[in-house]
């Protein structure tokens, strides 16, 4: 959890958040003390320039200096107005366990609005020699989106998809016409009986847009890659930078980005070390759970993620974090890949178990507990082959056993535990080969079929079941009034006969907006299956 030294305060990390949400705990004092850590986000709005704190971002630490406030015309209150925040980042990349090397620095300015003792800062794009640290400004994002030549339906226009065969969630229906009006699905053309755009589906299959239930997009490029493969919703399983995450929210015509907050981790664990996480960001006691959970959701996160791993969060701490999350009416998701850590996650009553046990098979007793507690599982079998084949990746249990992992998935499925499709795709973790966005969802569907699920069951796991278990009531089906997240396959494709044919994509719509650059995925074989890429 973030804390400030006396006289300092952290700057808000996310211009999409309102001042009231992130800065809900404050007083008029500039002091944040150990006795009252809830003041860690306060900031003064005095007229004179002052240093207002430090900010960490993707391996960088910055000192933010604020210019004098300019009060509104005719106002006597100097505690409100407009100013400029100037931030200089000195960026370090960890080259080894005890050595850092400076690889760049940057300075940028961002306007902030100061009201009372709150600050809302929107950080624009800063120049750096490390492109991975560039956060696009709002204006730049708008230009990028406009350049894609999207043509969204408006309330007065209708797109008609003729001669399409809908996947109902159980079978493929007879050819019919589907209308897209104002981003929603309709089976009648009202209120406008004459469609502005008519697209002949040529008897192709129309699927709901796919939902990746475990993925880590961190850029517009990632969202574009997801869209190109028909992934219209991304459940981002952590947020290490709230500014960056807020910049990916609600982008028209792109994959919907739904994110967890900063994950709950313990000190000296593999994840904490991998991300070089400061001690004050980590959890050491169950008593910290309420404040940590409050911070995650006050930053606009949709759900919360915990990391359960060897020498990590205790059973008591995990249970406390999950309980505090549920008290807010929110869901918790827990990463676990070894047997003991998985057992802790199950007993915490987390909503979703992320990954499967990779070192041994799950026991019938644990499977029965998962079923009884109505938990769902996103196995990410793709990771058992790709990620843990890298000897540089720390693993707490026995060596990964793909056969055991696959057998556990089938046992869970046969017991009636909901299985969802997730990839754990990520493109920017140091020392780890990027796991591509989009195509990996199709690989994972193939993996689940190979594990013993039927093609219909896997299609449901990537659409209607994913929407159901994540509480997304507006998507996952091709039905009247649902969000027009759609994937039209090429004529002749049959994903029920062969799940690999989900890659034969003709068109994709995100909320009724067609994405123009689809990828068929042909030639990109699943590395886990015979004949796949190595």
mmCIF file with all atom_site columns, N, CA and C in Angstrom, residues 60-116:
data_model
loop_
_atom_site.group_PDB
_atom_site.id
_atom_site.type_symbol
_atom_site.label_atom_id
_atom_site.label_alt_id
_atom_site.label_comp_id
_atom_site.label_asym_id
_atom_site.label_entity_id
_atom_site.label_seq_id
_atom_site.pdbx_PDB_ins_code
_atom_site.Cartn_x
_atom_site.Cartn_y
_atom_site.Cartn_z
_atom_site.occupancy
_atom_site.B_iso_or_equiv
_atom_site.pdbx_formal_charge
_atom_site.auth_seq_id
_atom_site.auth_comp_id
_atom_site.auth_asym_id
_atom_site.auth_atom_id
_atom_site.pdbx_PDB_model_num
ATOM 1   N N  . UNK A 1 60  ? 10.123  3.484  -12.714 1.00 0.00 ? 60  UNK A N  1
ATOM 2   C CA . UNK A 1 60  ? 10.573  4.868  -12.645 1.00 0.00 ? 60  UNK A CA 1
ATOM 3   C C  . UNK A 1 60  ? 10.090  5.504  -11.346 1.00 0.00 ? 60  UNK A C  1
ATOM 4   N N  . UNK A 1 61  ? 10.845  6.437  -10.843 1.00 0.00 ? 61  UNK A N  1
ATOM 5   C CA . UNK A 1 61  ? 10.413  7.222  -9.691  1.00 0.00 ? 61  UNK A CA 1
ATOM 6   C C  . UNK A 1 61  ? 10.536  8.680  -10.065 1.00 0.00 ? 61  UNK A C  1
ATOM 7   N N  . UNK A 1 62  ? 9.490   9.447  -9.827  1.00 0.00 ? 62  UNK A N  1
ATOM 8   C CA . UNK A 1 62  ? 9.506   10.845 -10.219 1.00 0.00 ? 62  UNK A CA 1
ATOM 9   C C  . UNK A 1 62  ? 9.216   11.781 -9.073  1.00 0.00 ? 62  UNK A C  1
ATOM 10  N N  . UNK A 1 63  ? 9.774   12.968 -9.128  1.00 0.00 ? 63  UNK A N  1
ATOM 11  C CA . UNK A 1 63  ? 9.456   14.029 -8.185  1.00 0.00 ? 63  UNK A CA 1
ATOM 12  C C  . UNK A 1 63  ? 8.556   15.020 -8.910  1.00 0.00 ? 63  UNK A C  1
ATOM 13  N N  . UNK A 1 64  ? 7.389   15.266 -8.333  1.00 0.00 ? 64  UNK A N  1
ATOM 14  C CA . UNK A 1 64  ? 6.412   16.142 -8.964  1.00 0.00 ? 64  UNK A CA 1
ATOM 15  C C  . UNK A 1 64  ? 6.448   17.515 -8.310  1.00 0.00 ? 64  UNK A C  1
ATOM 16  N N  . UNK A 1 65  ? 6.620   18.560 -9.108  1.00 0.00 ? 65  UNK A N  1
ATOM 17  C CA . UNK A 1 65  ? 6.634   19.918 -8.585  1.00 0.00 ? 65  UNK A CA 1
ATOM 18  C C  . UNK A 1 65  ? 5.463   20.683 -9.172  1.00 0.00 ? 65  UNK A C  1
ATOM 19  N N  . UNK A 1 66  ? 4.740   21.399 -8.322  1.00 0.00 ? 66  UNK A N  1
ATOM 20  C CA . UNK A 1 66  ? 3.512   22.061 -8.731  1.00 0.00 ? 66  UNK A CA 1
ATOM 21  C C  . UNK A 1 66  ? 3.731   23.564 -8.869  1.00 0.00 ? 66  UNK A C  1
ATOM 22  N N  . UNK A 1 67  ? 3.166   24.110 -9.927  1.00 0.00 ? 67  UNK A N  1
ATOM 23  C CA . UNK A 1 67  ? 3.251   25.551 -10.142 1.00 0.00 ? 67  UNK A CA 1
ATOM 24  C C  . UNK A 1 67  ? 2.207   26.268 -9.288  1.00 0.00 ? 67  UNK A C  1
ATOM 25  N N  . UNK A 1 68  ? 2.280   27.610 -9.203  1.00 0.00 ? 68  UNK A N  1
ATOM 26  C CA . UNK A 1 68  ? 1.252   28.338 -8.449  1.00 0.00 ? 68  UNK A CA 1
ATOM 27  C C  . UNK A 1 68  ? -0.140  28.106 -9.028  1.00 0.00 ? 68  UNK A C  1
ATOM 28  N N  . UNK A 1 69  ? -1.119  28.092 -8.148  1.00 0.00 ? 69  UNK A N  1
ATOM 29  C CA . UNK A 1 69  ? -2.506  27.965 -8.568  1.00 0.00 ? 69  UNK A CA 1
ATOM 30  C C  . UNK A 1 69  ? -2.969  29.279 -9.185  1.00 0.00 ? 69  UNK A C  1
ATOM 31  N N  . UNK A 1 70  ? -3.731  29.168 -10.264 1.00 0.00 ? 70  UNK A N  1
ATOM 32  C CA . UNK A 1 70  ? -4.375  30.338 -10.852 1.00 0.00 ? 70  UNK A CA 1
ATOM 33  C C  . UNK A 1 70  ? -5.859  30.268 -10.517 1.00 0.00 ? 70  UNK A C  1
ATOM 34  N N  . UNK A 1 71  ? -6.329  31.069 -9.547  1.00 0.00 ? 71  UNK A N  1
ATOM 35  C CA . UNK A 1 71  ? -7.737  30.985 -9.152  1.00 0.00 ? 71  UNK A CA 1
ATOM 36  C C  . UNK A 1 71  ? -8.649  31.409 -10.296 1.00 0.00 ? 71  UNK A C  1
ATOM 37  N N  . UNK A 1 72  ? -9.876  30.909 -10.323 1.00 0.00 ? 72  UNK A N  1
ATOM 38  C CA . UNK A 1 72  ? -10.842 31.363 -11.317 1.00 0.00 ? 72  UNK A CA 1
ATOM 39  C C  . UNK A 1 72  ? -11.057 32.870 -11.221 1.00 0.00 ? 72  UNK A C  1
ATOM 40  N N  . UNK A 1 73  ? -11.400 33.475 -12.343 1.00 0.00 ? 73  UNK A N  1
ATOM 41  C CA . UNK A 1 73  ? -11.603 34.921 -12.381 1.00 0.00 ? 73  UNK A CA 1
ATOM 42  C C  . UNK A 1 73  ? -12.630 35.344 -11.341 1.00 0.00 ? 73  UNK A C  1
ATOM 43  N N  . UNK A 1 74  ? -12.269 36.352 -10.547 1.00 0.00 ? 74  UNK A N  1
ATOM 44  C CA . UNK A 1 74  ? -13.167 36.894 -9.541  1.00 0.00 ? 74  UNK A CA 1
ATOM 45  C C  . UNK A 1 74  ? -13.232 36.095 -8.262  1.00 0.00 ? 74  UNK A C  1
ATOM 46  N N  . UNK A 1 75  ? -12.480 34.995 -8.202  1.00 0.00 ? 75  UNK A N  1
ATOM 47  C CA . UNK A 1 75  ? -12.531 34.162 -6.999  1.00 0.00 ? 75  UNK A CA 1
ATOM 48  C C  . UNK A 1 75  ? -11.457 34.585 -6.021  1.00 0.00 ? 75  UNK A C  1
ATOM 49  N N  . UNK A 1 76  ? -11.789 34.580 -4.740  1.00 0.00 ? 76  UNK A N  1
ATOM 50  C CA . UNK A 1 76  ? -10.817 34.908 -3.708  1.00 0.00 ? 76  UNK A CA 1
ATOM 51  C C  . UNK A 1 76  ? -10.190 33.658 -3.106  1.00 0.00 ? 76  UNK A C  1
ATOM 52  N N  . UNK A 1 77  ? -10.797 32.513 -3.354  1.00 0.00 ? 77  UNK A N  1
ATOM 53  C CA . UNK A 1 77  ? -10.313 31.268 -2.753  1.00 0.00 ? 77  UNK A CA 1
ATOM 54  C C  . UNK A 1 77  ? -9.119  30.749 -3.537  1.00 0.00 ? 77  UNK A C  1
ATOM 55  N N  . UNK A 1 78  ? -7.945  30.805 -2.933  1.00 0.00 ? 78  UNK A N  1
ATOM 56  C CA . UNK A 1 78  ? -6.732  30.360 -3.614  1.00 0.00 ? 78  UNK A CA 1
ATOM 57  C C  . UNK A 1 78  ? -6.562  28.851 -3.564  1.00 0.00 ? 78  UNK A C  1
ATOM 58  N N  . UNK A 1 79  ? -7.511  28.154 -2.945  1.00 0.00 ? 79  UNK A N  1
ATOM 59  C CA . UNK A 1 79  ? -7.377  26.703 -2.849  1.00 0.00 ? 79  UNK A CA 1
ATOM 60  C C  . UNK A 1 79  ? -8.019  25.985 -4.027  1.00 0.00 ? 79  UNK A C  1
ATOM 61  N N  . UNK A 1 80  ? -8.497  26.730 -5.013  1.00 0.00 ? 80  UNK A N  1
ATOM 62  C CA . UNK A 1 80  ? -9.039  26.082 -6.199  1.00 0.00 ? 80  UNK A CA 1
ATOM 63  C C  . UNK A 1 80  ? -8.566  26.835 -7.427  1.00 0.00 ? 80  UNK A C  1
ATOM 64  N N  . UNK A 1 81  ? -8.508  26.132 -8.526  1.00 0.00 ? 81  UNK A N  1
ATOM 65  C CA . UNK A 1 81  ? -8.050  26.745 -9.755  1.00 0.00 ? 81  UNK A CA 1
ATOM 66  C C  . UNK A 1 81  ? -7.323  25.750 -10.628 1.00 0.00 ? 81  UNK A C  1
ATOM 67  N N  . UNK A 1 82  ? -6.487  26.255 -11.527 1.00 0.00 ? 82  UNK A N  1
ATOM 68  C CA . UNK A 1 82  ? -5.761  25.421 -12.476 1.00 0.00 ? 82  UNK A CA 1
ATOM 69  C C  . UNK A 1 82  ? -4.271  25.651 -12.306 1.00 0.00 ? 82  UNK A C  1
ATOM 70  N N  . UNK A 1 83  ? -3.492  24.589 -12.357 1.00 0.00 ? 83  UNK A N  1
ATOM 71  C CA . UNK A 1 83  ? -2.045  24.704 -12.270 1.00 0.00 ? 83  UNK A CA 1
ATOM 72  C C  . UNK A 1 83  ? -1.381  23.693 -13.172 1.00 0.00 ? 83  UNK A C  1
ATOM 73  N N  . UNK A 1 84  ? -0.084  23.611 -13.082 1.00 0.00 ? 84  UNK A N  1
ATOM 74  C CA . UNK A 1 84  ? 0.682   22.666 -13.887 1.00 0.00 ? 84  UNK A CA 1
ATOM 75  C C  . UNK A 1 84  ? 1.526   21.800 -12.968 1.00 0.00 ? 84  UNK A C  1
ATOM 76  N N  . UNK A 1 85  ? 1.514   20.500 -13.202 1.00 0.00 ? 85  UNK A N  1
ATOM 77  C CA . UNK A 1 85  ? 2.417   19.593 -12.508 1.00 0.00 ? 85  UNK A CA 1
ATOM 78  C C  . UNK A 1 85  ? 3.565   19.273 -13.456 1.00 0.00 ? 85  UNK A C  1
ATOM 79  N N  . UNK A 1 86  ? 4.784   19.435 -12.984 1.00 0.00 ? 86  UNK A N  1
ATOM 80  C CA . UNK A 1 86  ? 5.948   19.047 -13.775 1.00 0.00 ? 86  UNK A CA 1
ATOM 81  C C  . UNK A 1 86  ? 6.633   17.881 -13.081 1.00 0.00 ? 86  UNK A C  1
ATOM 82  N N  . UNK A 1 87  ? 6.873   16.818 -13.827 1.00 0.00 ? 87  UNK A N  1
ATOM 83  C CA . UNK A 1 87  ? 7.444   15.608 -13.256 1.00 0.00 ? 87  UNK A CA 1
ATOM 84  C C  . UNK A 1 87  ? 8.706   15.227 -14.010 1.00 0.00 ? 87  UNK A C  1
ATOM 85  N N  . UNK A 1 88  ? 9.759   14.968 -13.282 1.00 0.00 ? 88  UNK A N  1
ATOM 86  C CA . UNK A 1 88  ? 10.982  14.426 -13.860 1.00 0.00 ? 88  UNK A CA 1
ATOM 87  C C  . UNK A 1 88  ? 11.166  13.010 -13.342 1.00 0.00 ? 88  UNK A C  1
ATOM 88  N N  . UNK A 1 89  ? 11.246  12.055 -14.252 1.00 0.00 ? 89  UNK A N  1
ATOM 89  C CA . UNK A 1 89  ? 11.432  10.658 -13.886 1.00 0.00 ? 89  UNK A CA 1
ATOM 90  C C  . UNK A 1 89  ? 12.886  10.254 -14.114 1.00 0.00 ? 89  UNK A C  1
ATOM 91  N N  . UNK A 1 90  ? 13.472  9.604  -13.147 1.00 0.00 ? 90  UNK A N  1
ATOM 92  C CA . UNK A 1 90  ? 14.742  8.920  -13.327 1.00 0.00 ? 90  UNK A CA 1
ATOM 93  C C  . UNK A 1 90  ? 14.435  7.434  -13.358 1.00 0.00 ? 90  UNK A C  1
ATOM 94  N N  . UNK A 1 91  ? 14.642  6.829  -14.508 1.00 0.00 ? 91  UNK A N  1
ATOM 95  C CA . UNK A 1 91  ? 14.180  5.471  -14.725 1.00 0.00 ? 91  UNK A CA 1
ATOM 96  C C  . UNK A 1 91  ? 15.329  4.485  -14.607 1.00 0.00 ? 91  UNK A C  1
ATOM 97  N N  . UNK A 1 92  ? 15.060  3.401  -13.905 1.00 0.00 ? 92  UNK A N  1
ATOM 98  C CA . UNK A 1 92  ? 16.053  2.356  -13.704 1.00 0.00 ? 92  UNK A CA 1
ATOM 99  C C  . UNK A 1 92  ? 15.447  1.023  -14.110 1.00 0.00 ? 92  UNK A C  1
ATOM 100 N N  . UNK A 1 93  ? 16.233  0.211  -14.717 1.00 0.00 ? 93  UNK A N  1
ATOM 101 C CA . UNK A 1 93  ? 15.816  -1.161 -15.001 1.00 0.00 ? 93  UNK A CA 1
ATOM 102 C C  . UNK A 1 93  ? 16.706  -2.102 -14.219 1.00 0.00 ? 93  UNK A C  1
ATOM 103 N N  . UNK A 1 94  ? 16.098  -3.040 -13.518 1.00 0.00 ? 94  UNK A N  1
ATOM 104 C CA . UNK A 1 94  ? 16.874  -3.965 -12.707 1.00 0.00 ? 94  UNK A CA 1
ATOM 105 C C  . UNK A 1 94  ? 17.550  -4.985 -13.618 1.00 0.00 ? 94  UNK A C  1
ATOM 106 N N  . UNK A 1 95  ? 18.890  -4.961 -13.626 1.00 0.00 ? 95  UNK A N  1
ATOM 107 C CA . UNK A 1 95  ? 19.647  -5.879 -14.465 1.00 0.00 ? 95  UNK A CA 1
ATOM 108 C C  . UNK A 1 95  ? 19.990  -7.164 -13.728 1.00 0.00 ? 95  UNK A C  1
ATOM 109 N N  . UNK A 1 96  ? 20.115  -7.105 -12.422 1.00 0.00 ? 96  UNK A N  1
ATOM 110 C CA . UNK A 1 96  ? 20.370  -8.294 -11.617 1.00 0.00 ? 96  UNK A CA 1
ATOM 111 C C  . UNK A 1 96  ? 19.786  -8.041 -10.240 1.00 0.00 ? 96  UNK A C  1
ATOM 112 N N  . UNK A 1 97  ? 19.973  -8.988 -9.336  1.00 0.00 ? 97  UNK A N  1
ATOM 113 C CA . UNK A 1 97  ? 19.324  -8.882 -8.033  1.00 0.00 ? 97  UNK A CA 1
ATOM 114 C C  . UNK A 1 97  ? 19.842  -7.718 -7.211  1.00 0.00 ? 97  UNK A C  1
ATOM 115 N N  . UNK A 1 98  ? 21.051  -7.230 -7.477  1.00 0.00 ? 98  UNK A N  1
ATOM 116 C CA . UNK A 1 98  ? 21.617  -6.171 -6.638  1.00 0.00 ? 98  UNK A CA 1
ATOM 117 C C  . UNK A 1 98  ? 22.224  -5.038 -7.450  1.00 0.00 ? 98  UNK A C  1
ATOM 118 N N  . UNK A 1 99  ? 21.768  -4.874 -8.676  1.00 0.00 ? 99  UNK A N  1
ATOM 119 C CA . UNK A 1 99  ? 22.392  -3.858 -9.510  1.00 0.00 ? 99  UNK A CA 1
ATOM 120 C C  . UNK A 1 99  ? 21.348  -3.201 -10.394 1.00 0.00 ? 99  UNK A C  1
ATOM 121 N N  . UNK A 1 100 ? 21.325  -1.884 -10.407 1.00 0.00 ? 100 UNK A N  1
ATOM 122 C CA . UNK A 1 100 ? 20.432  -1.129 -11.275 1.00 0.00 ? 100 UNK A CA 1
ATOM 123 C C  . UNK A 1 100 ? 21.254  -0.344 -12.285 1.00 0.00 ? 100 UNK A C  1
ATOM 124 N N  . UNK A 1 101 ? 20.683  -0.084 -13.431 1.00 0.00 ? 101 UNK A N  1
ATOM 125 C CA . UNK A 1 101 ? 21.358  0.774  -14.397 1.00 0.00 ? 101 UNK A CA 1
ATOM 126 C C  . UNK A 1 101 ? 20.367  1.809  -14.905 1.00 0.00 ? 101 UNK A C  1
ATOM 127 N N  . UNK A 1 102 ? 20.799  3.054  -14.946 1.00 0.00 ? 102 UNK A N  1
ATOM 128 C CA . UNK A 1 102 ? 19.941  4.116  -15.449 1.00 0.00 ? 102 UNK A CA 1
ATOM 129 C C  . UNK A 1 102 ? 19.819  3.965  -16.958 1.00 0.00 ? 102 UNK A C  1
ATOM 130 N N  . UNK A 1 103 ? 18.594  3.957  -17.472 1.00 0.00 ? 103 UNK A N  1
ATOM 131 C CA . UNK A 1 103 ? 18.438  3.837  -18.918 1.00 0.00 ? 103 UNK A CA 1
ATOM 132 C C  . UNK A 1 103 ? 17.675  5.005  -19.515 1.00 0.00 ? 103 UNK A C  1
ATOM 133 N N  . UNK A 1 104 ? 17.365  6.005  -18.741 1.00 0.00 ? 104 UNK A N  1
ATOM 134 C CA . UNK A 1 104 ? 16.690  7.147  -19.335 1.00 0.00 ? 104 UNK A CA 1
ATOM 135 C C  . UNK A 1 104 ? 16.039  8.019  -18.295 1.00 0.00 ? 104 UNK A C  1
ATOM 136 N N  . UNK A 1 105 ? 15.691  9.221  -18.684 1.00 0.00 ? 105 UNK A N  1
ATOM 137 C CA . UNK A 1 105 ? 14.928  10.105 -17.822 1.00 0.00 ? 105 UNK A CA 1
ATOM 138 C C  . UNK A 1 105 ? 14.005  10.922 -18.705 1.00 0.00 ? 105 UNK A C  1
ATOM 139 N N  . UNK A 1 106 ? 13.011  11.504 -18.101 1.00 0.00 ? 106 UNK A N  1
ATOM 140 C CA . UNK A 1 106 ? 12.064  12.287 -18.881 1.00 0.00 ? 106 UNK A CA 1
ATOM 141 C C  . UNK A 1 106 ? 11.404  13.325 -18.002 1.00 0.00 ? 106 UNK A C  1
ATOM 142 N N  . UNK A 1 107 ? 10.954  14.370 -18.625 1.00 0.00 ? 107 UNK A N  1
ATOM 143 C CA . UNK A 1 107 ? 10.242  15.427 -17.931 1.00 0.00 ? 107 UNK A CA 1
ATOM 144 C C  . UNK A 1 107 ? 9.000   15.768 -18.742 1.00 0.00 ? 107 UNK A C  1
ATOM 145 N N  . UNK A 1 108 ? 7.907   15.965 -18.056 1.00 0.00 ? 108 UNK A N  1
ATOM 146 C CA . UNK A 1 108 ? 6.696   16.335 -18.755 1.00 0.00 ? 108 UNK A CA 1
ATOM 147 C C  . UNK A 1 108 ? 5.824   17.201 -17.882 1.00 0.00 ? 108 UNK A C  1
ATOM 148 N N  . UNK A 1 109 ? 4.860   17.848 -18.483 1.00 0.00 ? 109 UNK A N  1
ATOM 149 C CA . UNK A 1 109 ? 3.946   18.701 -17.742 1.00 0.00 ? 109 UNK A CA 1
ATOM 150 C C  . UNK A 1 109 ? 2.518   18.234 -17.976 1.00 0.00 ? 109 UNK A C  1
ATOM 151 N N  . UNK A 1 110 ? 1.703   18.405 -16.969 1.00 0.00 ? 110 UNK A N  1
ATOM 152 C CA . UNK A 1 110 ? 0.301   18.050 -17.088 1.00 0.00 ? 110 UNK A CA 1
ATOM 153 C C  . UNK A 1 110 ? -0.542  19.017 -16.275 1.00 0.00 ? 110 UNK A C  1
ATOM 154 N N  . UNK A 1 111 ? -1.612  19.480 -16.891 1.00 0.00 ? 111 UNK A N  1
ATOM 155 C CA . UNK A 1 111 ? -2.512  20.371 -16.172 1.00 0.00 ? 111 UNK A CA 1
ATOM 156 C C  . UNK A 1 111 ? -3.270  19.595 -15.100 1.00 0.00 ? 111 UNK A C  1
ATOM 157 N N  . UNK A 1 112 ? -3.469  20.211 -13.947 1.00 0.00 ? 112 UNK A N  1
ATOM 158 C CA . UNK A 1 112 ? -4.297  19.594 -12.924 1.00 0.00 ? 112 UNK A CA 1
ATOM 159 C C  . UNK A 1 112 ? -5.339  20.599 -12.466 1.00 0.00 ? 112 UNK A C  1
ATOM 160 N N  . UNK A 1 113 ? -6.423  20.050 -11.967 1.00 0.00 ? 113 UNK A N  1
ATOM 161 C CA . UNK A 1 113 ? -7.480  20.879 -11.407 1.00 0.00 ? 113 UNK A CA 1
ATOM 162 C C  . UNK A 1 113 ? -7.468  20.699 -9.901  1.00 0.00 ? 113 UNK A C  1
ATOM 163 N N  . UNK A 1 114 ? -7.394  21.809 -9.175  1.00 0.00 ? 114 UNK A N  1
ATOM 164 C CA . UNK A 1 114 ? -7.265  21.761 -7.730  1.00 0.00 ? 114 UNK A CA 1
ATOM 165 C C  . UNK A 1 114 ? -8.533  22.321 -7.100  1.00 0.00 ? 114 UNK A C  1
ATOM 166 N N  . UNK A 1 115 ? -9.190  21.503 -6.295  1.00 0.00 ? 115 UNK A N  1
ATOM 167 C CA . UNK A 1 115 ? -10.401 21.929 -5.608  1.00 0.00 ? 115 UNK A CA 1
ATOM 168 C C  . UNK A 1 115 ? -10.276 21.561 -4.140  1.00 0.00 ? 115 UNK A C  1
ATOM 169 N N  . UNK A 1 116 ? -10.262 22.557 -3.280  1.00 0.00 ? 116 UNK A N  1
ATOM 170 C CA . UNK A 1 116 ? -10.062 22.284 -1.864  1.00 0.00 ? 116 UNK A CA 1
ATOM 171 C C  . UNK A 1 116 ? -8.691  21.671 -1.654  1.00 0.00 ? 116 UNK A C  1
#
